[in-house]
Coordinates of C-alpha atoms and ligand atoms in Angstrom, one line a residue:
M1 CA -3.8 30.0 5.7
E2 CA -6.6 29.0 3.2
R3 CA -5.5 26.7 0.4
K4 CA -7.1 26.8 -3.0
N5 CA -9.0 24.0 -4.6
V6 CA -6.4 23.0 -7.2
W7 CA -9.0 22.1 -9.9
K8 CA -9.4 25.8 -10.4
T9 CA -5.8 26.3 -11.3
Y10 CA -5.4 23.7 -14.1
G11 CA -5.2 24.5 -17.8
E12 CA -6.1 22.0 -20.5
E13 CA -2.7 20.5 -20.8
E14 CA -2.4 19.9 -17.1
L15 CA -5.9 18.3 -17.0
A16 CA -4.9 15.9 -19.8
E17 CA -1.8 15.0 -17.8
L18 CA -3.8 14.6 -14.7
E19 CA -6.2 12.2 -16.4
Q20 CA -3.3 10.1 -17.8
V21 CA -1.6 9.8 -14.4
N22 CA -4.9 8.7 -12.9
R23 CA -5.6 6.2 -15.6
D24 CA -2.2 4.6 -15.1
Y25 CA -2.8 4.7 -11.3
R26 CA -6.1 2.8 -11.7
E27 CA -4.4 0.2 -13.8
F28 CA -1.7 -0.2 -11.1
L29 CA -4.4 -0.7 -8.5
D30 CA -6.2 -3.3 -10.6
K31 CA -3.0 -5.3 -11.2
G32 CA -1.8 -5.1 -7.6
K33 CA -4.2 -6.0 -4.8
T34 CA -1.6 -7.7 -2.6
E35 CA 2.0 -6.7 -1.8
R36 CA 3.3 -9.5 -4.0
E37 CA 1.2 -8.4 -7.0
C38 CA 2.4 -4.8 -6.4
V39 CA 6.0 -5.8 -6.4
K40 CA 5.5 -7.7 -9.7
G41 CA 3.7 -4.8 -11.3
S42 CA 6.3 -2.3 -10.1
I43 CA 9.2 -4.4 -11.4
A44 CA 7.5 -4.4 -14.8
I45 CA 7.3 -0.6 -14.7
A46 CA 10.9 -0.3 -13.5
K47 CA 12.2 -2.6 -16.2
A48 CA 10.4 -0.7 -18.9
A49 CA 12.2 2.4 -17.6
G50 CA 15.7 0.7 -17.8
Y51 CA 16.1 -0.6 -14.3
A52 CA 18.2 -3.7 -13.9
D53 CA 18.0 -6.4 -11.2
L54 CA 20.7 -5.6 -8.5
N55 CA 21.0 -9.4 -7.9
D56 CA 22.2 -9.9 -11.5
V57 CA 24.6 -7.0 -11.1
I58 CA 26.0 -8.7 -8.0
V59 CA 26.3 -12.1 -9.6
Q60 CA 27.9 -10.7 -12.7
K61 CA 30.2 -8.5 -10.6
K62 CA 29.4 -5.4 -12.7
T63 CA 30.3 -2.0 -11.4
L64 CA 27.7 0.7 -11.0
S65 CA 28.1 4.5 -11.6
A66 CA 26.2 7.7 -12.1
G67 CA 23.1 7.2 -14.3
D68 CA 22.7 3.5 -13.5
K69 CA 19.3 2.3 -12.4
V70 CA 18.8 -0.9 -10.3
Y71 CA 16.0 -2.5 -8.3
L72 CA 16.0 -5.3 -5.7
S73 CA 12.9 -7.3 -4.8
Y74 CA 13.0 -8.6 -1.3
M75 CA 11.2 -11.9 -0.9
D76 CA 8.8 -10.7 -3.6
K77 CA 7.0 -8.5 -1.0
S78 CA 9.2 -5.4 -0.8
L79 CA 11.0 -3.5 -3.4
V80 CA 14.0 -1.0 -3.4
L81 CA 14.9 1.1 -6.5
F82 CA 18.0 3.2 -6.9
H83 CA 18.9 5.7 -9.6
I84 CA 22.5 6.7 -9.1
G85 CA 23.1 10.4 -9.1
T86 CA 26.0 12.5 -10.4
R87 CA 26.9 13.8 -6.9
P88 CA 29.0 11.7 -4.5
I89 CA 26.7 9.2 -2.8
E90 CA 28.1 10.1 0.6
E91 CA 26.1 13.3 0.4
G92 CA 23.1 11.0 0.9
L93 CA 20.0 9.8 -0.9
N94 CA 16.7 11.4 -1.7
I95 CA 14.3 8.6 -0.6
L96 CA 10.6 8.1 -1.3
G97 CA 9.1 5.4 0.9
A98 CA 5.6 4.0 0.7
H99 CA 4.0 0.8 1.8
I100 CA 2.2 -1.7 -0.5
D101 CA 0.3 -3.8 2.1
S102 CA -3.3 -2.9 2.9
P103 CA -5.8 -4.1 5.4
R104 CA -7.6 -7.3 4.4
L105 CA -8.6 -10.7 5.6
D106 CA -6.0 -13.4 5.5
I107 CA -7.1 -17.0 5.1
K108 CA -6.1 -19.1 8.2
Q109 CA -3.6 -22.0 7.9
N110 CA -6.3 -24.6 8.6
P111 CA -9.2 -22.8 7.0
L112 CA -11.6 -25.1 5.3
Y113 CA -14.7 -26.4 7.0
E114 CA -18.3 -27.3 6.4
D115 CA -21.3 -26.3 8.5
T116 CA -24.8 -27.3 7.6
E117 CA -23.8 -28.0 4.0
L118 CA -22.1 -24.7 3.5
A119 CA -18.3 -24.8 2.9
Y120 CA -16.3 -22.0 4.5
L121 CA -12.8 -20.6 4.6
D122 CA -11.9 -19.1 8.0
T123 CA -10.0 -15.8 8.1
H124 CA -7.8 -13.7 10.4
Y125 CA -8.0 -10.0 9.6
Y126 CA -4.8 -8.1 8.8
G127 CA -4.4 -4.4 9.8
G128 CA -7.0 -2.1 11.3
I129 CA -10.5 -2.8 10.0
K130 CA -14.1 -2.1 11.0
K131 CA -15.2 -5.7 10.7
Y132 CA -18.9 -4.9 9.9
Q133 CA -17.7 -3.3 6.6
W134 CA -16.5 -6.6 5.2
V135 CA -19.8 -8.6 5.2
T136 CA -22.1 -9.0 2.2
I137 CA -19.7 -7.4 -0.3
P138 CA -18.2 -9.3 -3.3
L139 CA -14.8 -10.6 -2.3
A140 CA -11.8 -12.0 -4.2
I141 CA -9.0 -14.4 -3.1
H142 CA -5.5 -13.4 -4.2
G143 CA -2.3 -15.1 -3.1
V144 CA 0.1 -18.0 -3.3
V145 CA 0.3 -21.6 -2.2
A146 CA 3.8 -22.9 -1.5
K147 CA 3.9 -26.6 -2.0
T148 CA 6.4 -29.0 -0.4
D149 CA 8.1 -29.6 -3.7
G150 CA 9.2 -26.0 -3.7
S151 CA 6.7 -24.8 -6.4
L152 CA 4.5 -21.8 -5.9
V153 CA 1.0 -21.7 -7.1
N154 CA -0.5 -18.3 -7.9
I155 CA -4.2 -17.8 -7.2
V156 CA -6.6 -15.1 -8.2
I157 CA -10.3 -15.9 -7.8
G158 CA -13.0 -13.3 -8.2
E159 CA -11.6 -10.7 -10.5
D160 CA -12.4 -12.0 -14.0
E161 CA -15.9 -11.2 -15.3
N162 CA -16.5 -15.0 -15.5
D163 CA -15.0 -15.8 -12.1
P164 CA -17.2 -16.4 -9.1
V165 CA -16.8 -14.1 -6.1
V166 CA -16.9 -15.2 -2.4
F167 CA -18.6 -13.4 0.5
I168 CA -19.3 -13.2 4.2
S169 CA -22.9 -13.4 5.3
D170 CA -24.6 -10.9 7.6
L171 CA -27.6 -11.4 9.8
L172 CA -30.8 -10.3 8.1
I173 CA -32.3 -7.1 9.5
H174 CA -35.5 -8.9 10.4
L175 CA -33.7 -10.9 13.1
A176 CA -31.0 -8.4 14.0
Q177 CA -32.6 -6.8 17.1
T178 CA -30.1 -8.2 19.6
Q179 CA -27.2 -7.8 17.2
L180 CA -27.9 -4.1 16.6
E181 CA -27.8 -3.4 20.3
K182 CA -24.1 -4.3 20.4
K183 CA -21.3 -1.8 20.1
G184 CA -19.9 -1.1 16.6
A185 CA -16.7 -3.0 17.4
K186 CA -18.7 -6.1 18.3
V187 CA -21.6 -6.1 15.7
V188 CA -19.5 -8.4 13.6
E189 CA -16.6 -10.1 15.4
G190 CA -13.2 -11.2 14.0
E191 CA -13.9 -14.9 14.5
D192 CA -17.1 -14.5 12.5
L193 CA -15.4 -13.3 9.3
N194 CA -16.0 -16.7 7.5
I195 CA -15.9 -16.7 3.8
I196 CA -18.7 -18.8 2.2
V197 CA -17.2 -20.8 -0.7
G198 CA -19.7 -23.5 -1.7
N199 CA -22.8 -25.4 -1.3
I200 CA -22.8 -28.4 -3.8
P201 CA -22.1 -31.8 -2.2
L202 CA -19.9 -34.3 -3.9
K203 CA -22.0 -37.2 -5.1
N204 CA -21.9 -40.5 -3.3
E205 CA -20.4 -38.8 -0.2
E206 CA -22.2 -38.6 3.1
K207 CA -20.2 -36.5 5.6
G208 CA -18.6 -33.2 4.6
A209 CA -19.5 -33.7 1.0
V210 CA -19.6 -30.0 0.2
K211 CA -16.1 -29.5 1.6
K212 CA -15.0 -32.6 -0.3
N213 CA -16.4 -31.1 -3.5
I214 CA -14.4 -27.8 -2.9
L215 CA -11.2 -29.9 -2.3
K216 CA -11.9 -31.7 -5.6
L217 CA -12.3 -28.4 -7.4
I218 CA -9.1 -26.9 -6.1
K219 CA -7.2 -30.1 -6.8
E220 CA -8.4 -30.0 -10.4
K221 CA -7.8 -26.3 -11.0
Y222 CA -4.6 -25.7 -8.9
D223 CA -3.3 -29.1 -8.1
I224 CA -3.3 -28.3 -4.4
E225 CA -4.4 -30.5 -1.4
E226 CA -6.0 -29.4 1.9
E227 CA -2.6 -29.7 3.6
D228 CA -1.2 -27.1 1.2
F229 CA -3.2 -24.4 2.9
L230 CA -0.7 -24.8 5.7
S231 CA 1.9 -23.0 3.6
A232 CA -0.2 -20.5 1.8
E233 CA -0.6 -16.8 1.9
L234 CA -4.1 -16.1 0.6
E235 CA -5.6 -12.7 1.0
V236 CA -9.3 -11.9 0.8
V237 CA -9.9 -8.4 -0.7
P238 CA -12.9 -6.6 -2.2
A239 CA -13.5 -7.9 -5.8
G240 CA -13.6 -5.5 -8.7
R241 CA -11.8 -2.7 -10.3
A242 CA -10.8 0.8 -9.3
R243 CA -13.5 3.2 -10.4
E244 CA -13.8 6.9 -11.1
A245 CA -16.2 8.4 -8.6
G246 CA -18.4 11.4 -8.4
M247 CA -20.7 12.7 -11.1
D248 CA -17.9 15.0 -12.2
K249 CA -15.4 12.1 -12.1
S250 CA -13.2 14.0 -9.6
M251 CA -12.3 11.0 -7.5
I252 CA -11.2 7.4 -7.5
L253 CA -12.9 4.8 -5.3
A254 CA -10.9 1.6 -4.9
Y255 CA -9.6 -0.9 -2.5
G256 CA -6.1 -0.5 -1.1
Q257 CA -5.3 3.1 -1.8
D258 CA -3.6 3.3 1.6
D259 CA -0.9 3.3 0.6
R260 CA -0.8 2.3 -3.0
V261 CA -1.7 5.8 -4.0
C262 CA 1.6 7.0 -2.6
A263 CA 3.4 3.8 -3.8
Y264 CA 2.2 4.4 -7.3
T265 CA 3.0 8.1 -7.4
S266 CA 6.4 7.6 -5.9
L267 CA 7.2 4.9 -8.4
A268 CA 5.9 6.9 -11.3
A269 CA 8.0 9.9 -10.2
M270 CA 11.1 7.7 -9.7
V271 CA 10.9 6.1 -13.2
S272 CA 10.2 9.5 -14.9
M273 CA 13.6 10.9 -13.9
E274 CA 16.1 11.2 -16.8
Q275 CA 19.0 12.2 -14.6
V276 CA 19.4 12.9 -10.9
E277 CA 22.0 14.8 -9.0
R278 CA 21.6 13.2 -5.6
T279 CA 21.0 9.4 -5.8
A280 CA 17.3 8.7 -5.8
C281 CA 15.7 5.8 -4.0
T282 CA 12.2 4.5 -3.8
L283 CA 11.1 2.0 -1.2
L284 CA 7.9 0.0 -1.5
V285 CA 7.6 -2.0 1.7
D286 CA 5.4 -4.6 3.2
K287 CA 3.8 -5.0 6.7
E288 CA 3.3 -1.3 7.6
E289 CA -0.3 -2.0 8.6
I290 CA 0.8 -4.4 11.3
G291 CA 3.7 -2.4 12.7
S292 CA 6.4 -2.7 10.0
V293 CA 7.5 -6.1 11.4
G294 CA 8.9 -9.2 9.8
A295 CA 11.7 -9.7 7.2
T296 CA 9.9 -7.6 4.6
G297 CA 8.7 -4.8 6.9
M298 CA 10.6 -1.5 7.3
K299 CA 12.1 -2.5 10.6
S300 CA 14.0 -5.3 8.8
K301 CA 17.6 -4.8 7.8
F302 CA 16.8 -5.5 4.1
F303 CA 17.1 -1.8 3.1
E304 CA 20.4 -1.3 4.9
N305 CA 21.7 -4.5 3.4
T306 CA 20.6 -3.6 -0.1
L307 CA 22.2 -0.1 0.2
A308 CA 25.5 -1.9 1.3
E309 CA 25.3 -4.0 -1.8
L310 CA 24.8 -0.9 -4.0
L311 CA 27.8 0.8 -2.4
D312 CA 29.9 -2.3 -2.9
R313 CA 29.0 -2.4 -6.6
M314 CA 29.9 1.3 -6.8
G315 CA 33.3 0.4 -5.3
V316 CA 32.8 2.7 -2.3
Y317 CA 31.6 0.4 0.4
S318 CA 32.7 0.8 4.0
E319 CA 30.8 0.7 7.2
L320 CA 31.5 4.4 7.7
T321 CA 30.3 5.3 4.1
L322 CA 27.1 3.4 4.7
R323 CA 26.4 5.2 7.9
R324 CA 27.2 8.6 6.3
V325 CA 24.9 7.9 3.3
L326 CA 22.1 6.9 5.6
A327 CA 22.5 9.9 7.9
N328 CA 22.9 12.4 5.1
S329 CA 19.8 11.1 3.3
K330 CA 16.5 12.9 3.1
M331 CA 13.2 11.1 3.0
L332 CA 9.5 11.7 2.2
S333 CA 7.7 9.0 4.0
S334 CA 4.9 8.8 1.4
D335 CA 1.8 7.7 3.3
V336 CA -1.8 8.8 3.2
S337 CA -3.6 11.2 5.5
A338 CA -7.2 11.3 6.7
A339 CA -9.2 13.6 4.5
Y340 CA -11.6 16.0 6.3
D341 CA -15.1 14.4 6.3
P342 CA -17.9 17.0 6.8
T343 CA -20.3 14.2 7.9
Y344 CA -17.9 13.4 10.8
S345 CA -16.6 16.9 11.4
S346 CA -16.5 16.5 15.2
V347 CA -13.3 14.4 15.1
F348 CA -11.3 16.9 13.0
E349 CA -9.8 20.2 13.9
K350 CA -10.6 22.3 10.8
K351 CA -7.5 24.5 10.7
N352 CA -5.2 21.5 10.8
A353 CA -7.0 19.0 8.6
A354 CA -6.3 17.7 5.1
Y355 CA -8.8 18.4 2.4
F356 CA -9.6 16.8 -0.9
S357 CA -8.1 18.6 -3.9
K358 CA -5.9 20.9 -1.9
G359 CA -2.7 19.1 -2.8
I360 CA -0.2 16.8 -1.2
V361 CA -0.4 16.6 2.6
I362 CA 2.6 17.2 4.8
N363 CA 2.4 15.8 8.4
K364 CA 5.1 17.2 10.6
F365 CA 4.1 14.4 13.0
T366 CA 1.7 11.5 13.3
G367 CA 1.4 9.3 16.4
S368 CA -1.3 9.6 19.1
R369 CA -2.0 11.5 22.4
G370 CA 1.2 13.6 23.2
K371 CA 2.7 12.8 19.8
S372 CA 3.5 9.4 21.1
S373 CA 5.3 7.1 18.6
S374 CA 5.5 9.9 16.0
N375 CA 8.4 11.1 13.9
D376 CA 8.3 14.8 14.7
A377 CA 10.2 16.3 11.7
N378 CA 12.6 19.2 12.1
A379 CA 11.3 22.7 11.4
E380 CA 14.4 23.3 9.2
Y381 CA 13.5 20.3 7.1
L382 CA 9.9 21.4 6.8
G383 CA 11.2 24.8 5.6
E384 CA 13.3 23.0 2.9
I385 CA 10.3 20.9 1.8
R386 CA 8.1 24.0 1.5
R387 CA 10.8 25.7 -0.6
I388 CA 11.0 22.6 -2.9
F389 CA 7.3 22.4 -3.4
E390 CA 6.9 26.1 -3.9
T391 CA 9.7 26.3 -6.5
H392 CA 8.2 23.4 -8.4
N393 CA 4.7 24.8 -8.2
V394 CA 3.3 21.9 -6.2
A395 CA 0.0 22.4 -4.3
Y396 CA 0.5 21.3 -0.7
Q397 CA -1.3 21.5 2.6
T398 CA -0.3 20.5 6.2
A399 CA -2.4 18.4 8.6
E400 CA -2.7 16.4 11.7
L401 CA -4.6 13.1 11.9
G402 CA -7.8 14.4 13.5
K403 CA -8.3 16.2 16.8
V404 CA -5.8 15.8 19.6
D405 CA -6.8 12.8 21.7
Q406 CA -9.2 11.4 19.1
G407 CA -7.0 8.5 18.1
G408 CA -4.0 8.4 15.8
G409 CA -1.8 6.4 13.6
G410 CA 1.8 5.8 12.4
T411 CA 3.9 5.3 9.3
I412 CA 7.4 4.1 8.5
A413 CA 8.8 7.6 9.0
Y414 CA 10.1 7.0 12.6
I415 CA 11.9 3.9 11.5
M416 CA 14.0 5.6 8.8
A417 CA 14.6 8.5 11.2
L418 CA 16.6 6.0 13.4
Y419 CA 19.5 6.4 10.9
G420 CA 19.6 10.1 11.8
M421 CA 18.2 11.3 8.5
N422 CA 15.6 13.9 8.0
V423 CA 12.2 12.3 7.3
I424 CA 8.7 13.8 7.0
D425 CA 5.4 12.3 6.2
S426 CA 3.7 13.4 3.0
G427 CA 1.0 11.9 1.0
V428 CA -2.5 11.9 -0.4
A429 CA -5.7 12.6 1.6
V430 CA -8.0 9.6 1.8
L431 CA -11.7 9.4 2.7
N432 CA -12.9 6.2 4.5
M433 CA -9.4 5.0 5.0
H434 CA -9.1 1.3 5.7
A435 CA -12.6 0.6 4.5
P436 CA -13.0 -2.0 1.7
H437 CA -13.2 0.9 -0.8
E438 CA -11.3 4.1 -0.1
A439 CA -11.6 7.4 -2.0
V440 CA -9.1 10.0 -3.1
S441 CA -9.2 13.1 -5.3
K442 CA -7.6 12.7 -8.7
A443 CA -6.1 16.2 -8.3
D444 CA -4.3 15.1 -5.2
V445 CA -2.9 12.0 -7.0
Y446 CA -1.6 14.3 -9.7
E447 CA -0.1 16.8 -7.2
A448 CA 1.5 13.9 -5.2
K449 CA 3.4 12.7 -8.3
K450 CA 4.5 16.3 -9.0
A451 CA 5.7 16.6 -5.4
Y452 CA 7.7 13.4 -5.5
V453 CA 9.3 14.4 -8.8
A454 CA 10.2 17.8 -7.3
F455 CA 11.7 16.1 -4.2
I456 CA 13.9 13.6 -6.0
S457 CA 15.1 16.2 -8.6
E458 CA 16.4 18.5 -5.9
Ligands
MN1 MN1 -0.6 3.9 5.3
MN2 MN1 -3.0 2.3 7.0

């Protein structure tokens, strides 16, 4: 079952389209390095495509019907979009679901300290990371500080050309003999991921003068006090923009592509629809990387509640209708797959691996060991997805996440499957997943968007 390298199949027109999709995608990545920034950017895209805020619709007691497009932002960290179809909604939704949180370092609640006249911010990592990858690289701080007066201060440090970046030190090779004898997981430990933020002492101060100077700076620039860190969500991410990669510019190298590559292509597909038969829905959710927990994670009831609100505005709400809509829905859990890496071939099983530039990847199941914690999609549903992709000329491949018993991973698929709907994982193959900079093939980004358009137009 060899799959073609899709670059060979494109004509000039398709190549131009592919480049456009990828330019827009890079812009999306640059504007959204946190879940909050992604929600903000996605709302702007949705509004431009005629989507209205569902909260306004509810307040104004408007009714919704076929052709209407609405979105709902949940706590500014998750987003639901609906495009109402011409067929009865009880027949179910076509859902695209991706996550917009990515592995990173979160700044602790009591983070600021000084040691030997260096000021530091202490961090707690979020999601699965190889800690040694995060030292010595330019880092940026993105996030919000919630003050006790109810105001929210937005912070981005390290992205503008004129901004300073921050960083974590690593031991020089000359003195690293003992360090390098440690196992990979311990070479750099979680508690040692301390961001260096300054070295100039405040004049006429003796103790903690460097820390005091930093506090003075943030007071001047953001009007925040040390205590305000207690109610902040500050995320430390690699600084800099998404870049084209490879001498042939075939790839994109950027932070946070798991899972913003699927989030962007799902959103782009969703807003490109003129009209849909089955009601289309796109979900961009938070907290996948830490188990889909919390009020804004997929395990929260926010999606079900939002759908109930939609049905109510359509004048068809009942508990039974809600259950039917959910059970009759079909979903592509749009999440990334591990791309086959020839340098680390021993962890992959070549027949069942995902490859760069061979199209969108379908995972019948994820999970680990004996398919534990996976959503094992139905064969019938896979057959239907194959038909959809084939009719719409979408390049696709199927894969498992590495060799049996080598490890594993999960997505939001199994959570949505709890409603009794058909769900399958499908997304873009990524090299060096969860590293500060991840790589994808531009051809796969393009095929993913095509696949999502095909899925919601069926
Ligand atoms: Mn993911
Ligand atoms: Mn992930």
